[in-house]
Each structure stands twice: as C-alpha cells, then as structure tokens.
C-alpha cells in the first residue's frame, strides 16, 4: 500500500471510530459536515482521499474534534520520542515567565544570548522539533532578563522570534491550545515594539493560531491587520507582513468557499510582492513573488482545480524557495 493510501486509510479509520463513538450514523455525520453518506463512506474506507483543508475541517467540526485528531498529528506527536519532550519543554517555555515579569536569574552576557537566539532561529526552518523545544525555555528566561538592560529592544525582538517559533512548534505538533498561548505572548512582545510591521506580525500570528478552528475569524483578523498597515507599504518589512496577511486571508476565504475573495487577496499579495526591497525575511515570513505562486498552487488544489495547480507549479522552482527543508518538503 502506498504512503498516501495509508494516510488516507488512517484518517478514515479515525473518522469512523469517532463517528461511532459519537453515536452518529453515516447519514447524520454526513449531513452535519455537508456531505452525502456515500461520500463519507468512501472516505472512511480509504477509497476517497481528503485533498482539501475545508473537507477536513468540515468533518472535524461535525464530529466536534480538532483536525489534528483526524489526521493523527496529535497522536503521532505524543508517541514520537523527539516531539514528546518538545511539547513538555514548549509548555514550560510558555508558562514559566509571563511577559514583563521580573526573573530571578542574572542576565547572561548578551553576545552569548544573541548566539543562542541565532541558533534557535536556524533550527526552526529545519523543523528540528526536539532541539527547538530544548532551547526555548532557557532562552525565553535569558531574554526576559535583558528587558531591563541596554539590550531591551533586541531582547524584545528575540522574544518575538521565540514565541513565533513556539507557535510553529505547537501547530506542527498538533497542540493548538499552545499555539494560541504563544500567539498571545507574541502580541504582548510586539506591543512593546513601535512600528506597523510589529503590529502586522501580531495580527498574522493571531490569524494563524485560530485558522483551523475559526476560518471566518481568521479572515477578519488578517484582513483588518492588513488594512491597518496599508498606508506604510513603502517600508519593505511592512510590505512583507501585509502580503503575508493577504495570503492568510486568501486561504481562509478559499476554505470557506469564497473563491472570488480568495483570488482578490492573492492578487493583492502578488502586487505588493513586486515592490522594491520586498523579501526581507522579516518575521521569518519570507514573503516573495515565488512564495505567492506557491500559495496560488496550493489554493488551486484547495479549489479542486488540479489542472490549474499543475500549470502554476510548472513555473515555480523549489530551489528559489528559502533554504528550509520544512517549506520545500511541504511544497
């Protein structure tokens, strides 16, 4: 059996187990999700793969579970020798110190902390979950200790990086509650940094954190966040965040079946990607024209237009994407 068939069958088995546990017939579960009983039966038997986020989220909503419980992400994370400790470390990093809280530990020399921060940022695109979880708790404490030193602004920016990495880790390991906590911490850190790029990054983080559970709300947060910084697009970092917010809004629109709205958001992102200086890597977003094309491909798949997806994909060179095994593997 192929890997994709095993994956589809795994979702089907979990779908049936949860449906039976809920006491729902095929017809009842299908009606709640907006599908026929016959279609749902094909998914449960592994005959029909789930190719769209909207389908997965509709089924999860009908069964009152998170999408990760159907895909098995949460189960795999709990069983994996690397990700289990990573989740525990992540909880510690997010709960040990509240933003602005004084820490008892003396501040380590800033060059040492800055080196650890650079190493942490290098781990994120590698999807090195265990290593990332291991360094976050101590690094968060170290950066808080420097909020009262002359390195305060750099420490604040470092905390934004840490909480963004924590959100990435939580989301990929199937722990959505921690992703929301990380997003709130990131918002607190960005609020202490002046500049529309930081406000936009906070909105992007929030939209990402709630995206799977509330697409309507995610769209509203991303759209409003983009509107709030639209007057500052002559600044490349702001343009990067603005474009990323429109990509997030495009995905939310597409999963809600609003294809025209999704196309508008994509076009806006494509237009801003041509501005001079765009592609700064701010916030580890790595927004660019190539990135927009990747999103166009993904959303064509989401729309069920495989032919269009292939056509767009032919014009994308994966080698032009950021040097990130995680992103390139997803592509």
GROMACS .gro file of C-alpha atoms in nm:
model
  331
    1UNK     CA    1   0.000   0.000   0.000
    2UNK     CA    2   0.134   0.346  -0.085
    3UNK     CA    3   0.214   0.606   0.179
    4UNK     CA    4  -0.073   0.828   0.064
    5UNK     CA    5  -0.316   0.536   0.078
    6UNK     CA    6  -0.204   0.450   0.428
    7UNK     CA    7  -0.250   0.813   0.531
    8UNK     CA    8  -0.598   0.830   0.378
    9UNK     CA    9  -0.691   0.498   0.537
   10UNK     CA   10  -0.566   0.621   0.873
   11UNK     CA   11  -0.793   0.924   0.859
   12UNK     CA   12  -1.081   0.702   0.751
   13UNK     CA   13  -1.034   0.468   1.046
   14UNK     CA   14  -1.014   0.755   1.295
   15UNK     CA   15  -1.315   0.919   1.132
   16UNK     CA   16  -1.522   0.604   1.171
   17UNK     CA   17  -1.405   0.543   1.529
   18UNK     CA   18  -1.500   0.894   1.638
   19UNK     CA   19  -1.829   0.887   1.446
   20UNK     CA   20  -1.931   0.557   1.609
   21UNK     CA   21  -1.820   0.687   1.950
   22UNK     CA   22  -2.040   0.994   1.896
   23UNK     CA   23  -2.330   0.763   1.810
   24UNK     CA   24  -2.374   0.913   1.463
   25UNK     CA   25  -2.485   0.725   1.154
   26UNK     CA   26  -2.311   0.784   0.822
   27UNK     CA   27  -2.608   0.988   0.709
   28UNK     CA   28  -2.620   1.203   1.024
   29UNK     CA   29  -2.246   1.272   1.026
   30UNK     CA   30  -2.252   1.344   0.653
   31UNK     CA   31  -2.537   1.593   0.689
   32UNK     CA   32  -2.358   1.774   0.971
   33UNK     CA   33  -2.046   1.805   0.756
   34UNK     CA   34  -2.235   1.886   0.436
   35UNK     CA   35  -2.160   1.557   0.254
   36UNK     CA   36  -2.359   1.256   0.145
   37UNK     CA   37  -2.346   0.929   0.338
   38UNK     CA   38  -2.197   0.759   0.031
   39UNK     CA   39  -1.915   1.013   0.007
   40UNK     CA   40  -1.840   0.982   0.378
   41UNK     CA   41  -1.833   0.604   0.344
   42UNK     CA   42  -1.570   0.630   0.070
   43UNK     CA   43  -1.352   0.843   0.296
   44UNK     CA   44  -1.389   0.604   0.590
   45UNK     CA   45  -1.287   0.308   0.373
   46UNK     CA   46  -0.982   0.494   0.243
   47UNK     CA   47  -1.115   0.491  -0.113
   48UNK     CA   48  -1.156   0.868  -0.138
   49UNK     CA   49  -0.864   1.077  -0.007
   50UNK     CA   50  -0.916   1.407   0.170
   51UNK     CA   51  -0.744   1.663  -0.051
   52UNK     CA   52  -0.883   1.991   0.085
   53UNK     CA   53  -0.849   2.161   0.420
   54UNK     CA   54  -1.215   2.262   0.400
   55UNK     CA   55  -1.320   1.896   0.383
   56UNK     CA   56  -1.103   1.802   0.681
   57UNK     CA   57  -1.228   2.096   0.884
   58UNK     CA   58  -1.593   2.026   0.797
   59UNK     CA   59  -1.558   1.666   0.915
   60UNK     CA   60  -1.376   1.771   1.232
   61UNK     CA   61  -1.647   2.028   1.305
   62UNK     CA   62  -1.923   1.773   1.254
   63UNK     CA   63  -1.756   1.534   1.499
   64UNK     CA   64  -1.657   1.812   1.743
   65UNK     CA   65  -1.284   1.734   1.735
   66UNK     CA   66  -0.978   1.919   1.610
   67UNK     CA   67  -0.847   1.844   1.259
   68UNK     CA   68  -0.528   1.705   1.413
   69UNK     CA   69  -0.732   1.435   1.589
   70UNK     CA   70  -0.844   1.309   1.248
   71UNK     CA   71  -0.507   1.333   1.079
   72UNK     CA   72  -0.337   1.173   1.376
   73UNK     CA   73  -0.090   1.458   1.425
   74UNK     CA   74  -0.160   1.480   1.796
   75UNK     CA   75  -0.127   1.104   1.840
   76UNK     CA   76   0.197   1.085   1.644
   77UNK     CA   77   0.338   1.374   1.842
   78UNK     CA   78   0.258   1.207   2.172
   79UNK     CA   79   0.421   0.884   2.062
   80UNK     CA   80   0.727   1.031   1.896
   81UNK     CA   81   1.041   1.015   2.108
   82UNK     CA   82   1.155   1.358   1.989
   83UNK     CA   83   0.830   1.553   1.990
   84UNK     CA   84   0.702   1.428   2.329
   85UNK     CA   85   0.977   1.609   2.525
   86UNK     CA   86   0.945   1.902   2.284
   87UNK     CA   87   0.582   1.956   2.384
   88UNK     CA   88   0.671   1.940   2.753
   89UNK     CA   89   0.951   2.191   2.702
   90UNK     CA   90   0.719   2.412   2.499
   91UNK     CA   91   0.466   2.423   2.783
   92UNK     CA   92   0.744   2.526   3.020
   93UNK     CA   93   0.865   2.799   2.785
   94UNK     CA   94   0.516   2.947   2.759
   95UNK     CA   95   0.414   2.913   3.124
   96UNK     CA   96   0.735   2.977   3.317
   97UNK     CA   97   0.759   3.354   3.260
   98UNK     CA   98   0.480   3.599   3.185
   99UNK     CA   99   0.574   3.887   2.958
  100UNK     CA  100   0.719   4.175   3.160
  101UNK     CA  101   0.768   3.959   3.468
  102UNK     CA  102   1.099   4.002   3.651
  103UNK     CA  103   1.321   3.694   3.654
  104UNK     CA  104   1.546   3.590   3.940
  105UNK     CA  105   1.831   3.470   3.719
  106UNK     CA  106   2.102   3.726   3.639
  107UNK     CA  107   2.132   3.827   3.276
  108UNK     CA  108   2.390   3.624   3.086
  109UNK     CA  109   2.628   3.819   2.863
  110UNK     CA  110   2.433   3.949   2.565
  111UNK     CA  111   2.669   3.804   2.300
  112UNK     CA  112   2.603   3.455   2.442
  113UNK     CA  113   2.228   3.510   2.441
  114UNK     CA  114   2.238   3.652   2.089
  115UNK     CA  115   2.432   3.347   1.970
  116UNK     CA  116   2.174   3.114   2.123
  117UNK     CA  117   1.897   3.316   1.960
  118UNK     CA  118   2.062   3.283   1.619
  119UNK     CA  119   2.096   2.908   1.673
  120UNK     CA  120   1.727   2.883   1.768
  121UNK     CA  121   1.622   3.071   1.455
  122UNK     CA  122   1.832   2.831   1.246
  123UNK     CA  123   1.651   2.531   1.398
  124UNK     CA  124   1.303   2.650   1.303
  125UNK     CA  125   1.325   2.608   0.923
  126UNK     CA  126   1.491   2.269   0.979
  127UNK     CA  127   1.179   2.154   1.170
  128UNK     CA  128   1.413   2.024   1.442
  129UNK     CA  129   1.132   1.993   1.695
  130UNK     CA  130   1.325   1.825   1.974
  131UNK     CA  131   1.619   2.064   1.957
  132UNK     CA  132   1.389   2.364   1.922
  133UNK     CA  133   1.187   2.267   2.227
  134UNK     CA  134   1.504   2.208   2.426
  135UNK     CA  135   1.644   2.559   2.378
  136UNK     CA  136   1.327   2.767   2.410
  137UNK     CA  137   1.265   2.760   2.790
  138UNK     CA  138   1.608   2.888   2.892
  139UNK     CA  139   1.623   3.135   2.603
  140UNK     CA  140   1.290   3.291   2.699
  141UNK     CA  141   1.421   3.345   3.055
  142UNK     CA  142   1.750   3.490   2.927
  143UNK     CA  143   1.571   3.736   2.701
  144UNK     CA  144   1.337   3.847   2.978
  145UNK     CA  145   1.641   3.912   3.196
  146UNK     CA  146   1.769   4.156   2.933
  147UNK     CA  147   1.446   4.359   2.920
  148UNK     CA  148   1.595   4.581   3.191
  149UNK     CA  149   1.934   4.623   3.022
  150UNK     CA  150   2.056   4.836   2.732
  151UNK     CA  151   1.968   4.544   2.505
  152UNK     CA  152   1.593   4.575   2.574
  153UNK     CA  153   1.483   4.630   2.212
  154UNK     CA  154   1.695   4.342   2.080
  155UNK     CA  155   1.561   4.124   2.362
  156UNK     CA  156   1.203   4.216   2.270
  157UNK     CA  157   1.267   4.125   1.906
  158UNK     CA  158   1.424   3.800   2.027
  159UNK     CA  159   1.116   3.719   2.232
  160UNK     CA  160   0.902   3.773   1.923
  161UNK     CA  161   1.122   3.519   1.742
  162UNK     CA  162   1.092   3.274   2.034
  163UNK     CA  163   0.714   3.297   2.054
  164UNK     CA  164   0.682   3.268   1.676
  165UNK     CA  165   0.897   2.953   1.693
  166UNK     CA  166   0.684   2.826   1.982
  167UNK     CA  167   0.368   2.879   1.777
  168UNK     CA  168   0.524   2.699   1.480
  169UNK     CA  169   0.624   2.411   1.707
  170UNK     CA  170   0.282   2.386   1.872
  171UNK     CA  171   0.093   2.399   1.543
  172UNK     CA  172   0.309   2.135   1.376
  173UNK     CA  173   0.296   1.903   1.676
  174UNK     CA  174  -0.083   1.921   1.694
  175UNK     CA  175  -0.118   2.126   2.013
  176UNK     CA  176  -0.347   2.415   1.905
  177UNK     CA  177  -0.407   2.543   2.259
  178UNK     CA  178  -0.035   2.614   2.299
  179UNK     CA  179  -0.029   2.785   1.959
  180UNK     CA  180  -0.288   3.032   2.089
  181UNK     CA  181  -0.088   3.091   2.408
  182UNK     CA  182   0.227   3.154   2.204
  183UNK     CA  183   0.035   3.399   1.983
  184UNK     CA  184  -0.080   3.596   2.288
  185UNK     CA  185   0.277   3.616   2.421
  186UNK     CA  186   0.395   3.732   2.079
  187UNK     CA  187   0.128   4.004   2.076
  188UNK     CA  188   0.247   4.130   2.416
  189UNK     CA  189   0.608   4.144   2.295
  190UNK     CA  190   0.522   4.323   1.970
  191UNK     CA  191   0.310   4.578   2.156
  192UNK     CA  192   0.630   4.696   2.327
  193UNK     CA  193   0.796   4.747   1.987
  194UNK     CA  194   0.689   5.051   1.788
  195UNK     CA  195   0.621   5.011   1.420
  196UNK     CA  196   0.341   4.888   1.191
  197UNK     CA  197   0.544   4.580   1.092
  198UNK     CA  198   0.525   4.453   1.451
  199UNK     CA  199   0.151   4.520   1.476
  200UNK     CA  200   0.102   4.339   1.146
  201UNK     CA  201   0.312   4.046   1.262
  202UNK     CA  202   0.096   4.013   1.575
  203UNK     CA  203  -0.218   4.007   1.358
  204UNK     CA  204  -0.063   3.746   1.130
  205UNK     CA  205   0.031   3.529   1.428
  206UNK     CA  206  -0.318   3.551   1.572
  207UNK     CA  207  -0.482   3.466   1.239
  208UNK     CA  208  -0.252   3.166   1.203
  209UNK     CA  209  -0.327   3.044   1.555
  210UNK     CA  210  -0.704   3.044   1.506
  211UNK     CA  211  -0.707   2.950   1.139
  212UNK     CA  212  -0.807   2.584   1.170
  213UNK     CA  213  -1.079   2.634   1.429
  214UNK     CA  214  -1.239   2.959   1.306
  215UNK     CA  215  -1.173   3.045   0.942
  216UNK     CA  216  -1.422   3.333   0.938
  217UNK     CA  217  -1.250   3.491   1.235
  218UNK     CA  218  -0.904   3.426   1.092
  219UNK     CA  219  -1.008   3.602   0.771
  220UNK     CA  220  -1.139   3.901   0.965
  221UNK     CA  221  -0.821   3.929   1.175
  222UNK     CA  222  -0.591   3.902   0.872
  223UNK     CA  223  -0.795   4.149   0.663
  224UNK     CA  224  -0.815   4.406   0.940
  225UNK     CA  225  -0.446   4.365   1.018
  226UNK     CA  226  -0.357   4.431   0.653
  227UNK     CA  227  -0.584   4.737   0.637
  228UNK     CA  228  -0.425   4.882   0.950
  229UNK     CA  229  -0.075   4.888   0.794
  230UNK     CA  230  -0.169   4.957   0.431
  231UNK     CA  231  -0.053   5.320   0.449
  232UNK     CA  232   0.308   5.214   0.525
  233UNK     CA  233   0.380   4.988   0.226
  234UNK     CA  234   0.679   5.195   0.119
  235UNK     CA  235   0.864   5.019   0.402
  236UNK     CA  236   0.972   4.671   0.279
  237UNK     CA  237   0.923   4.497   0.614
  238UNK     CA  238   0.568   4.629   0.636
  239UNK     CA  239   0.505   4.518   0.277
  240UNK     CA  240   0.628   4.167   0.366
  241UNK     CA  241   0.382   4.139   0.653
  242UNK     CA  242   0.100   4.298   0.451
  243UNK     CA  243   0.144   4.045   0.172
  244UNK     CA  244   0.159   3.755   0.418
  245UNK     CA  245  -0.165   3.872   0.580
  246UNK     CA  246  -0.336   3.869   0.240
  247UNK     CA  247  -0.207   3.515   0.175
  248UNK     CA  248  -0.353   3.404   0.508
  249UNK     CA  249  -0.681   3.574   0.422
  250UNK     CA  250  -0.680   3.401   0.082
  251UNK     CA  251  -0.653   3.058   0.241
  252UNK     CA  252  -0.932   3.136   0.488
  253UNK     CA  253  -1.153   3.256   0.202
  254UNK     CA  254  -1.087   2.951  -0.011
  255UNK     CA  255  -1.167   2.704   0.268
  256UNK     CA  256  -1.492   2.894   0.321
  257UNK     CA  257  -1.577   2.852  -0.047
  258UNK     CA  258  -1.526   3.220  -0.131
  259UNK     CA  259  -1.315   3.174  -0.441
  260UNK     CA  260  -1.355   3.528  -0.575
  261UNK     CA  261  -1.249   3.679  -0.244
  262UNK     CA  262  -0.952   3.442  -0.228
  263UNK     CA  263  -0.847   3.550  -0.577
  264UNK     CA  264  -0.864   3.916  -0.475
  265UNK     CA  265  -0.638   3.853  -0.176
  266UNK     CA  266  -0.391   3.661  -0.393
  267UNK     CA  267  -0.381   3.939  -0.649
  268UNK     CA  268  -0.316   4.196  -0.377
  269UNK     CA  269  -0.032   3.985  -0.238
  270UNK     CA  270   0.115   3.943  -0.588
  271UNK     CA  271   0.103   4.318  -0.650
  272UNK     CA  272   0.282   4.408  -0.327
  273UNK     CA  273   0.544   4.137  -0.389
  274UNK     CA  274   0.674   4.341  -0.686
  275UNK     CA  275   0.756   4.642  -0.470
  276UNK     CA  276   1.125   4.734  -0.436
  277UNK     CA  277   1.300   4.576  -0.140
  278UNK     CA  278   1.028   4.322  -0.064
  279UNK     CA  279   1.159   3.988   0.060
  280UNK     CA  280   1.344   4.099   0.373
  281UNK     CA  281   1.270   3.778   0.562
  282UNK     CA  282   1.114   3.982   0.842
  283UNK     CA  283   0.941   3.761   1.098
  284UNK     CA  284   1.068   3.453   0.915
  285UNK     CA  285   0.777   3.503   0.674
  286UNK     CA  286   0.998   3.501   0.362
  287UNK     CA  287   0.733   3.672   0.155
  288UNK     CA  288   0.816   3.700  -0.217
  289UNK     CA  289   0.670   3.663  -0.565
  290UNK     CA  290   0.777   3.297  -0.565
  291UNK     CA  291   0.601   3.244  -0.235
  292UNK     CA  292   0.282   3.390  -0.381
  293UNK     CA  293   0.299   3.139  -0.667
  294UNK     CA  294   0.336   2.855  -0.418
  295UNK     CA  295   0.020   2.977  -0.247
  296UNK     CA  296  -0.158   3.002  -0.583
  297UNK     CA  297  -0.072   2.638  -0.644
  298UNK     CA  298  -0.193   2.532  -0.301
  299UNK     CA  299  -0.519   2.723  -0.331
  300UNK     CA  300  -0.585   2.580  -0.677
  301UNK     CA  301  -0.562   2.236  -0.516
  302UNK     CA  302  -0.797   2.355  -0.241
  303UNK     CA  303  -1.041   2.473  -0.508
  304UNK     CA  304  -1.031   2.131  -0.672
  305UNK     CA  305  -0.865   2.264  -0.988
  306UNK     CA  306  -0.580   2.016  -1.026
  307UNK     CA  307  -0.504   2.117  -1.383
  308UNK     CA  308  -0.457   2.479  -1.286
  309UNK     CA  309  -0.243   2.375  -0.988
  310UNK     CA  310  -0.009   2.179  -1.215
  311UNK     CA  311   0.009   2.467  -1.461
  312UNK     CA  312   0.111   2.713  -1.189
  313UNK     CA  313   0.350   2.465  -1.028
  314UNK     CA  314   0.546   2.424  -1.351
  315UNK     CA  315   0.650   2.787  -1.319
  316UNK     CA  316   0.782   2.752  -0.964
  317UNK     CA  317   1.140   2.647  -0.899
  318UNK     CA  318   1.161   2.492  -0.548
  319UNK     CA  319   1.528   2.591  -0.539
  320UNK     CA  320   1.422   2.956  -0.524
  321UNK     CA  321   1.231   2.896  -0.201
  322UNK     CA  322   1.403   2.974   0.131
  323UNK     CA  323   1.664   2.720   0.240
  324UNK     CA  324   1.415   2.533   0.455
  325UNK     CA  325   1.365   2.157   0.431
  326UNK     CA  326   1.032   2.207   0.608
  327UNK     CA  327   0.898   2.450   0.347
  328UNK     CA  328   1.044   2.267   0.049
  329UNK     CA  329   0.904   1.935   0.172
  330UNK     CA  330   0.561   2.095   0.212
  331UNK     CA  331   0.588   2.228  -0.142
   0.00000   0.00000   0.00000
